[in-house]
Short mmCIF file of C-alpha atoms and ligand atoms in Angstrom, two decimals:
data_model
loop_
_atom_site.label_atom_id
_atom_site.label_comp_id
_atom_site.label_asym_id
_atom_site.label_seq_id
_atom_site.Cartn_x
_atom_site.Cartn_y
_atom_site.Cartn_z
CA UNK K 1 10.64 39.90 -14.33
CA UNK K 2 12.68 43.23 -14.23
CA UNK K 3 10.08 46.50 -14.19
CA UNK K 4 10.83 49.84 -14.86
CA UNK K 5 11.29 51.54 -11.24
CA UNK K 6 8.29 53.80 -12.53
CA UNK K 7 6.06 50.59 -12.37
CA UNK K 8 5.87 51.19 -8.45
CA UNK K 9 4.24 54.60 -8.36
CA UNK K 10 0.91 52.79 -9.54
CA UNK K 11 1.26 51.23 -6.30
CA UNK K 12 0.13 51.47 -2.71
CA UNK K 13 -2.70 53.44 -0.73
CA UNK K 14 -0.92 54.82 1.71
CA UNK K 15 2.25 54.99 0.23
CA UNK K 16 4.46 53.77 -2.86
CA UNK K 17 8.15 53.82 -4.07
CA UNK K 18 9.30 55.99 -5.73
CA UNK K 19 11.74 56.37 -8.83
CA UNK K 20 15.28 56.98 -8.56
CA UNK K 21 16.61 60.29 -9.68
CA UNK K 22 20.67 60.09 -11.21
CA UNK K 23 21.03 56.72 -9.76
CA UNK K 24 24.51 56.02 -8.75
CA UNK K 25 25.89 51.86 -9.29
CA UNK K 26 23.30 50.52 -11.65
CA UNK K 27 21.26 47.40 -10.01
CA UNK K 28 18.57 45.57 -11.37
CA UNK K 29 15.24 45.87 -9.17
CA UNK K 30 13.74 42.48 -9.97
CA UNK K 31 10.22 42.64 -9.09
CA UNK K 32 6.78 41.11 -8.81
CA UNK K 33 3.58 42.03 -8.14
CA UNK K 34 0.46 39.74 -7.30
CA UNK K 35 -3.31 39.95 -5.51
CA UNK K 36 -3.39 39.18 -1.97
CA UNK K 37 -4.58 40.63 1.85
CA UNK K 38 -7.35 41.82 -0.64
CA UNK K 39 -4.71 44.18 -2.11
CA UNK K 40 -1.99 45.19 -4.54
CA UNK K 41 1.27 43.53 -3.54
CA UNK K 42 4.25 44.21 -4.67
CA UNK K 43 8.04 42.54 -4.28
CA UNK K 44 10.86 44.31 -4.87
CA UNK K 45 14.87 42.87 -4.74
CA UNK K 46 17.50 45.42 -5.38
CA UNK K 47 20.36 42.95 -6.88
CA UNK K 48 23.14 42.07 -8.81
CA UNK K 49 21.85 38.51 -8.61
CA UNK K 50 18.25 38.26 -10.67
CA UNK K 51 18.23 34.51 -10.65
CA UNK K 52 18.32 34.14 -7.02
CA UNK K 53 16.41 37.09 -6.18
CA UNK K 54 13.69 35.91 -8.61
CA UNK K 55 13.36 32.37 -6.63
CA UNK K 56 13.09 33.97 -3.09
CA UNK K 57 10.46 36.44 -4.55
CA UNK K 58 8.32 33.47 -5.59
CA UNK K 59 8.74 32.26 -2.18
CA UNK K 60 7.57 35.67 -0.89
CA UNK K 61 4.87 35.19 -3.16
CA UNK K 62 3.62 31.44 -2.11
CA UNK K 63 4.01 33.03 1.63
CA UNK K 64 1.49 35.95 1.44
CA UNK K 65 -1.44 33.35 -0.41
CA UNK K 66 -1.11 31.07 1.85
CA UNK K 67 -1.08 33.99 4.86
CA UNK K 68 -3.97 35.76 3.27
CA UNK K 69 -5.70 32.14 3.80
CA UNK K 70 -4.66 31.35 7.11
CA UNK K 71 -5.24 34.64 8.70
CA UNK K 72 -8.98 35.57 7.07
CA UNK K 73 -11.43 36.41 9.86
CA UNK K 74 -13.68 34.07 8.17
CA UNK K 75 -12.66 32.60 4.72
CA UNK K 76 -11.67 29.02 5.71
CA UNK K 77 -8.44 28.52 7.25
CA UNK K 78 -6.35 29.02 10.57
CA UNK K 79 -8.31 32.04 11.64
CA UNK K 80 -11.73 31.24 11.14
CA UNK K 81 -11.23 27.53 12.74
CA UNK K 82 -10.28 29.70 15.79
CA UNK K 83 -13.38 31.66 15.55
CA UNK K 84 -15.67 29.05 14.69
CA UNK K 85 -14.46 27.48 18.09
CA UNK K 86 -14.33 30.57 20.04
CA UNK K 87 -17.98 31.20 18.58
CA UNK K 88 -18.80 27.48 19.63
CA UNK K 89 -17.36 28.01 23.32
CA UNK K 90 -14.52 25.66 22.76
CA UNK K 91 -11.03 25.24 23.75
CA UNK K 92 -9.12 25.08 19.85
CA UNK K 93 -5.69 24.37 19.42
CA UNK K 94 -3.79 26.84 16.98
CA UNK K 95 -0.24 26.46 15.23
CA UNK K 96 2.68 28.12 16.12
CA UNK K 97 2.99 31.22 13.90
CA UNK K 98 -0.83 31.83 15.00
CA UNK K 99 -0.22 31.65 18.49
CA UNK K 100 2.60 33.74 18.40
CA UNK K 101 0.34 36.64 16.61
CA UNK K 102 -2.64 36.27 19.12
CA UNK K 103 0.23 36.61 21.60
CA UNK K 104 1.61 39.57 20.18
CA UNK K 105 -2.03 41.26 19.45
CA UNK K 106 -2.66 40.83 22.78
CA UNK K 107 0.25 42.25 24.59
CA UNK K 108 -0.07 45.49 21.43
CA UNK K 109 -3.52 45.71 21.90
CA UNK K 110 -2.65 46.32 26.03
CA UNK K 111 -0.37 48.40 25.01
CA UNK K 112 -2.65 50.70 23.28
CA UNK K 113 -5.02 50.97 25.95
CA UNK K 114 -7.48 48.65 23.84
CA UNK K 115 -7.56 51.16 20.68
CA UNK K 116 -6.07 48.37 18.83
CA UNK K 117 -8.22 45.50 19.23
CA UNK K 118 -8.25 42.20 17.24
CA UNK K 119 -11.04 40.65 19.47
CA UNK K 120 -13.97 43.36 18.06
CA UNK K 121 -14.43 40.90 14.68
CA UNK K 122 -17.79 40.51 15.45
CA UNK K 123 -18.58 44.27 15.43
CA UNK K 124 -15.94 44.29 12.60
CA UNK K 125 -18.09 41.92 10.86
CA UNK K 126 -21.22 43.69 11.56
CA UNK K 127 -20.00 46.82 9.94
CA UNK K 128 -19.22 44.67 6.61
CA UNK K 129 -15.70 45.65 7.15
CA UNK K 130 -14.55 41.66 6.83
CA UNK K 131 -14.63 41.31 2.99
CA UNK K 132 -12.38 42.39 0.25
CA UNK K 133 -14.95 44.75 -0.96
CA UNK K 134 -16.34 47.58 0.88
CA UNK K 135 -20.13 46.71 1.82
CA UNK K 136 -23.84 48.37 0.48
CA UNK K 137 -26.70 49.39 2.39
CA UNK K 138 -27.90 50.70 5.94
CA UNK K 139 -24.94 51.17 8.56
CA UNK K 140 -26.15 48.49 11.69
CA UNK K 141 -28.60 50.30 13.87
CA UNK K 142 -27.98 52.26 16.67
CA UNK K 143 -29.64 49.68 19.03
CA UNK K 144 -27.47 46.79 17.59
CA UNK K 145 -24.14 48.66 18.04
CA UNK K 146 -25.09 49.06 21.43
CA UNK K 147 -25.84 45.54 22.34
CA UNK K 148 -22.59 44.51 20.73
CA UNK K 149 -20.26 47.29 22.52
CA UNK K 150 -22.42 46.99 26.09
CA UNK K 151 -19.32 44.77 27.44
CA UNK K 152 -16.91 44.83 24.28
CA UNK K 153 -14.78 41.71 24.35
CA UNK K 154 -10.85 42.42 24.93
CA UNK K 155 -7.89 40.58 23.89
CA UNK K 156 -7.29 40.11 27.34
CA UNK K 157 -10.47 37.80 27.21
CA UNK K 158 -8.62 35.36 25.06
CA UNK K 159 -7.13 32.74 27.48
CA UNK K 160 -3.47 31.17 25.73
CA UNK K 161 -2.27 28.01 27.24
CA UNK K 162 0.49 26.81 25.61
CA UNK K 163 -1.02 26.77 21.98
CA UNK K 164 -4.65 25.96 23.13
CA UNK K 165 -6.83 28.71 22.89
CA UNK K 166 -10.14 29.39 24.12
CA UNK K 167 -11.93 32.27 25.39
CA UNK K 168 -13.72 34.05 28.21
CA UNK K 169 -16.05 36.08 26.45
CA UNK K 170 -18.92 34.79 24.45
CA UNK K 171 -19.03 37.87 21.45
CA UNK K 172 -14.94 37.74 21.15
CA UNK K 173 -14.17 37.14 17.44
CA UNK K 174 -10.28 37.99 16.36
CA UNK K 175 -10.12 40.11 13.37
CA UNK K 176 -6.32 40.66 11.97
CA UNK K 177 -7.57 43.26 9.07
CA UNK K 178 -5.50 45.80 11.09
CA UNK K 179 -2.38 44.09 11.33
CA UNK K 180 -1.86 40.74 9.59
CA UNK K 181 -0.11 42.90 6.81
CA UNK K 182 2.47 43.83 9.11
CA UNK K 183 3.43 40.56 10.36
CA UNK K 184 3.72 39.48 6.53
CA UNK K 185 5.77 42.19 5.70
CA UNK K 186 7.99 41.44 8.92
CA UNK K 187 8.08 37.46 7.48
CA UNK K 188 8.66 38.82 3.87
CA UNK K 189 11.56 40.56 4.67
CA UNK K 190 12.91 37.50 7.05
CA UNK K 191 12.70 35.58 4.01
CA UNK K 192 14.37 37.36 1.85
CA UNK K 193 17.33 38.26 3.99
CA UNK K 194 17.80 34.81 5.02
CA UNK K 195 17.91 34.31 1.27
CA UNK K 196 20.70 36.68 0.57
CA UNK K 197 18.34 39.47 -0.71
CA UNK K 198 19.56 42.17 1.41
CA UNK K 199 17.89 44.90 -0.28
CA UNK K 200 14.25 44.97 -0.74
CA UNK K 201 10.96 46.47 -0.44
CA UNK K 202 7.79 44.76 -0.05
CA UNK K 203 4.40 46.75 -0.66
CA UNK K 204 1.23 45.47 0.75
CA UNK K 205 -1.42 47.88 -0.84
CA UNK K 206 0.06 51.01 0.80
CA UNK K 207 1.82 49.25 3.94
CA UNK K 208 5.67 49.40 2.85
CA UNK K 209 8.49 47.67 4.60
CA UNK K 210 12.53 48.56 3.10
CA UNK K 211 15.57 46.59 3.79
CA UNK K 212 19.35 47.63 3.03
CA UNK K 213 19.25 50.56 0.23
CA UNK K 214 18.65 51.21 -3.27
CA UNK K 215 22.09 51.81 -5.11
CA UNK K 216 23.76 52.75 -2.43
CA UNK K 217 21.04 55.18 -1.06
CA UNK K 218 17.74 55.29 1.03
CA UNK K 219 14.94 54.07 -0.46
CA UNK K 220 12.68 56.80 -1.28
CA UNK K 221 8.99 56.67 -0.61
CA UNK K 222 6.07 58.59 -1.60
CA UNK K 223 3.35 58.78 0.97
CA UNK K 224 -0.11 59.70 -0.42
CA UNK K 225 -2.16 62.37 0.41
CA UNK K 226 -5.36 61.23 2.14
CA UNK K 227 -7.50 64.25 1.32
CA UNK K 228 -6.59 64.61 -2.91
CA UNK K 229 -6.76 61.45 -5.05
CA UNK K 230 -3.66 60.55 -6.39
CA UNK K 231 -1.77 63.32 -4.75
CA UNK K 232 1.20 63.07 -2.78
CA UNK K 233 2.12 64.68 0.14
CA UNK K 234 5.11 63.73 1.28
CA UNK K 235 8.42 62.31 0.74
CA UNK K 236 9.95 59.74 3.30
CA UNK K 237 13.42 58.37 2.98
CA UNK K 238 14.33 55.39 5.10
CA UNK K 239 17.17 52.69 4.64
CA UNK K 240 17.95 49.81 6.86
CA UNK K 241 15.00 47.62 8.20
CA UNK K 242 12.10 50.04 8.14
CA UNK K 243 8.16 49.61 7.83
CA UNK K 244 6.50 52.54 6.52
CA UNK K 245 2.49 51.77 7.82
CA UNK K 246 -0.34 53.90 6.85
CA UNK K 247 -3.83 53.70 8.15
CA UNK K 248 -6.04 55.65 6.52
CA UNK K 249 -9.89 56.61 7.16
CA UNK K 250 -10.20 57.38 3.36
CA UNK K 251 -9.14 54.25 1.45
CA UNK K 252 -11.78 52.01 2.15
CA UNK K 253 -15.19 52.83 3.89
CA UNK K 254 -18.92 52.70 3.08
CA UNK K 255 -21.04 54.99 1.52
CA UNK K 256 -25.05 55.30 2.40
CA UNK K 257 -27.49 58.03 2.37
CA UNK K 258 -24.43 60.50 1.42
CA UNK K 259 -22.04 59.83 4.86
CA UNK K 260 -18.78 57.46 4.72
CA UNK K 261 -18.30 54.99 7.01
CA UNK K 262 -14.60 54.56 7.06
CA UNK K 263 -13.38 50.81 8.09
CA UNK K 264 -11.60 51.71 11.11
CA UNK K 265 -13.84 50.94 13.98
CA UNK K 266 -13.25 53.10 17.48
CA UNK K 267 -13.77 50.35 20.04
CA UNK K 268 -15.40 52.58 22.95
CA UNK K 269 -18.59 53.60 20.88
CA UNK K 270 -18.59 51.15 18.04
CA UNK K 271 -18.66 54.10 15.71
CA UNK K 272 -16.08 54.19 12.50
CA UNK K 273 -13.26 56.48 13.37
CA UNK K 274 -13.77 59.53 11.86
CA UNK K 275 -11.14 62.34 13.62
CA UNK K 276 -8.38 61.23 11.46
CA UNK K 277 -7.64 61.11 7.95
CA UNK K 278 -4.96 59.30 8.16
CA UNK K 279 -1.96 58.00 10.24
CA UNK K 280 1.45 56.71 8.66
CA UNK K 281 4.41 55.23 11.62
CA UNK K 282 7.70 54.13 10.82
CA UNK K 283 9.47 51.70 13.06
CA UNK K 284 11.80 48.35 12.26
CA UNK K 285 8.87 46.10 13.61
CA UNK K 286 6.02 45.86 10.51
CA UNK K 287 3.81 44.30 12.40
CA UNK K 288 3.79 46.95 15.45
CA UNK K 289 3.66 49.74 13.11
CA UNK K 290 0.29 48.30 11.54
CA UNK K 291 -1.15 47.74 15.02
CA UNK K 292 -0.25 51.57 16.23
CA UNK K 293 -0.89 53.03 12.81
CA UNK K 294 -4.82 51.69 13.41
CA UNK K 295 -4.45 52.92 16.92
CA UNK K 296 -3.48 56.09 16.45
CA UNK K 297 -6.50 56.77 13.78
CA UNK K 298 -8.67 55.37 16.63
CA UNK K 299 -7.02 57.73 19.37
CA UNK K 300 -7.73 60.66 17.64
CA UNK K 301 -6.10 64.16 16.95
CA UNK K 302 -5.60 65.09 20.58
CA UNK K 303 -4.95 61.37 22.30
CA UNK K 304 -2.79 60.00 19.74
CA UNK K 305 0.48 61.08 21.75
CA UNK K 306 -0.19 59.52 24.67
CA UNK K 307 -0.65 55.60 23.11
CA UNK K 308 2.38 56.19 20.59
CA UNK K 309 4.44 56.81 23.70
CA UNK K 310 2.68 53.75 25.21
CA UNK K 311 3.63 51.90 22.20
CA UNK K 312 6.96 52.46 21.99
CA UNK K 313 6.30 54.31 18.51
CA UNK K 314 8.25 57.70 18.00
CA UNK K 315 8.19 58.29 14.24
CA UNK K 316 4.68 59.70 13.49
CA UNK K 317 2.63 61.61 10.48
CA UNK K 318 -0.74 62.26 11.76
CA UNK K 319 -3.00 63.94 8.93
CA UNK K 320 -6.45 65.59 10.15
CA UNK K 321 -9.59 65.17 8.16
CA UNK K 322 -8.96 69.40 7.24
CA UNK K 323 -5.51 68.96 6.64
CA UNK K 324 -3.81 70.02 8.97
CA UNK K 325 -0.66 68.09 9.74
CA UNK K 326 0.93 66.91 12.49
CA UNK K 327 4.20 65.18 13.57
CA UNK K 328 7.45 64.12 15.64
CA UNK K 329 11.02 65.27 15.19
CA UNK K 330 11.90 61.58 14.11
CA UNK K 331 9.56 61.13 11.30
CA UNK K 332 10.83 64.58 10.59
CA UNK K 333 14.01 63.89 10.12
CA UNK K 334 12.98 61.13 7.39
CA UNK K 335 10.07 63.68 5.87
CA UNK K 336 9.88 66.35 3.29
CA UNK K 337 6.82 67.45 2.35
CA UNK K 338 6.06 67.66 -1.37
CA UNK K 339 2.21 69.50 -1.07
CA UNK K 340 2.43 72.37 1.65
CA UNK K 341 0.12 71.03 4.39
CA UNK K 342 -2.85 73.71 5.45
CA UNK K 343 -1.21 73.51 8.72
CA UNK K 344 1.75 71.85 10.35
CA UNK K 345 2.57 71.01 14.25
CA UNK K 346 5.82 69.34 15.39
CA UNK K 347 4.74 66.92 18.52
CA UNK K 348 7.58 65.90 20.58
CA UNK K 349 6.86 62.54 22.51
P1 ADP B 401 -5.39 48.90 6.13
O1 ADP B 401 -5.91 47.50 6.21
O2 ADP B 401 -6.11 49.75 5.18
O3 ADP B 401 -3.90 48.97 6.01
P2 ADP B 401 -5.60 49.15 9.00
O4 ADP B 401 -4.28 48.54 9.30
O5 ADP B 401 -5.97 50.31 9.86
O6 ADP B 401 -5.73 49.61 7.52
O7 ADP B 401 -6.68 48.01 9.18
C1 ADP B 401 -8.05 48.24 9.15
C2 ADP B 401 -8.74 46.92 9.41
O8 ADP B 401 -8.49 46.54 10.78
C3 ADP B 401 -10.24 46.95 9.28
O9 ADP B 401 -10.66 46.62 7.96
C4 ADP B 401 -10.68 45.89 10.28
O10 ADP B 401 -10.56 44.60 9.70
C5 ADP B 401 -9.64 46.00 11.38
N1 ADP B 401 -10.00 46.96 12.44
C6 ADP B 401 -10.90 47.98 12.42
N2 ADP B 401 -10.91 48.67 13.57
C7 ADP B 401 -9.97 48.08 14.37
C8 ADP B 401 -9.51 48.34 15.69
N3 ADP B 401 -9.98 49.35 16.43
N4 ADP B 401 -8.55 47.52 16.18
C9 ADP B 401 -8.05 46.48 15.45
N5 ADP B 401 -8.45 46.21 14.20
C10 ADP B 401 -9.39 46.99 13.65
MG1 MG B 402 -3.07 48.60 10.97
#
């Protein structure tokens, strides 16, 4: 199916593509769009080759269902085996790909001083936070928060022999809401280049990732403005393998008694994260850019520096719940704001 280019600005959360203006050697972006991650997907191959571009989107496609399955904190599959074990005190065996991401989770997580951190599911699942749609009612109590955050578990609790699993701590649950997308969009991309399709951009509800260039030019992406619906506030233009991750406080929370509850959870007090609006990295490596883009929301408007450098992350757009903006020279270089921010500060890492 060939779309109109316009077809993507429906798209994405956090950010979307954006239409060509006076494009230069016409191309066919052969695209498709489908449900998964609990999200808006979208595929896009920028081609002279439909046919084959078609077949390794389908591919794509067949990946990211199956994924969404096998990586669900508690739908059946991969993932919830592992936590129905880990919840039963047993040793579990995992497969390969799942290994390698409770691998890589932990050694991010460490990385980001533990405000990234896949083993808080339980507390994740507490706040409702698990399911596709945001939850009703009566935030947990105070007292309950408490008992589960007295000794939080850690990803360092998780003990990884070879592919068995098991862990130390009895409340350790692994919840990959904050970073599954990026290790499909890594795996997307993989796929497609191995497939010939050296130009593409895959969209999981907001979380972009660009190979190679549009027409001989960057791709150009619109990143949305987390404080006016439908707004955005900046332009980003990135070519080459690039994953443009936001993490937002304002997308999806939950609503009681007239206070949001955004699904970001800050690890040290159990408490949603509520200092940042929202948080948008670039950086080759999808999956790293989800895990720091949650970390950063987490780390707040003064800390955020510190576990970006830790991270390895330089390219940063930190938006505060007033507006005011902040970032680095190299998202700068990338960035052109579209809305004048209330306020804008140029961190240098
Ligand atoms: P999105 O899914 O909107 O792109 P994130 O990447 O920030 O945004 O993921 C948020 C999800 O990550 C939550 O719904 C939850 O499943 C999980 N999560 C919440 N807090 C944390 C945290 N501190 N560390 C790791 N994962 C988290
Ligand atoms: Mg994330």
């Amino acid at each position: 199916m060939s779309l109109d280019r316009r077809a993507f600005l429906k798209l994405g959360l956090g950010a979307c593509l954006l239409p060509l203006v006076g494009a230069g050697r016409a191309q066919t972006l052969v695209s498709e769009q489908l449900y998964a991650f609990g999200t808006l997907v979208e595929v896009g191959v920028a081609t002279d080759r439909p046919a084959l571009a078609q077949l390794a989107i389908d591919r794509v496609a067949r990946d990211f269902v199956a994924q969404n399955r096998q990586w669900h904190a508690w739908k059946p599959g991969a993932l919830s085996a592992l936590n129905q074990a880990l919840a039963d005190n047993r040793a579990h065996q995992v497969d390969a790909q799942l290994c390698r991401m409770l691998r890589e989770a932990q050694a991010l997580s460490r990385a980001s001083a533990g405000m990234f951190n896949p083993a808080i599911g339980r507390l994740i699942g507490r706040w409702g936070f698990h399911d596709d749609l945001p939850p009703t009612g009566a935030p947990p109590s105070a007292r309950e928060l408490a008992e589960l955050i007295a000794v939080p578990p850690t990803m360092d609790d998780l003990v990884i022999e070879g592919e068995r699993v098991y862990s130390r701590h009895p409340q350790l649950q692994i919840d990959f809401g904050g970073y599954a997308k990026g290790v499909a969009l890594d795996l997307a991309l993989d796929r497609l280049t191995a497939a010939g399709c050296n130009h593409a951009v895959v969209n999981l509800g907001g979380n972009l990732a660009v190979s190679g260039q549009r027409e001989g030019r960057p791709w150009r992406i619109g990143v949305r403005h987390p404080l006016r619906r439908g707004a955005i506030i900046a332009v980003v233009e990135v070519e080459g393998r690039t994953a443009v991750v936001t993490s937002g406080t304002y997308e999806r929370y939950r609503e009681h008694a007239g206070r949001r509850y955004a699904h970001i959870i800050d690890p040290r007090n159990g408490q949603p994260a509520a200092h940042v609006a929202s948080a948008t990295v670039l950086h080759p490596n999808a999956a790293l850019a989800d895990a720091a883009a949650t970390a950063l929301v987490v780390a707040g408007p003064q800390a955020w520096p510190e576990v970006a450098r830790a991270m390895g992350v330089t390219a940063v757009l930190l938006i505060e719940p007033e507006g005011q903006v902040q970032l680095t020279p190299a998202m700068a270089e990338h960035l052109r704001f579209v809305s004048p921010p209330a306020s804008v500060r140029m961190v240098r890492l």
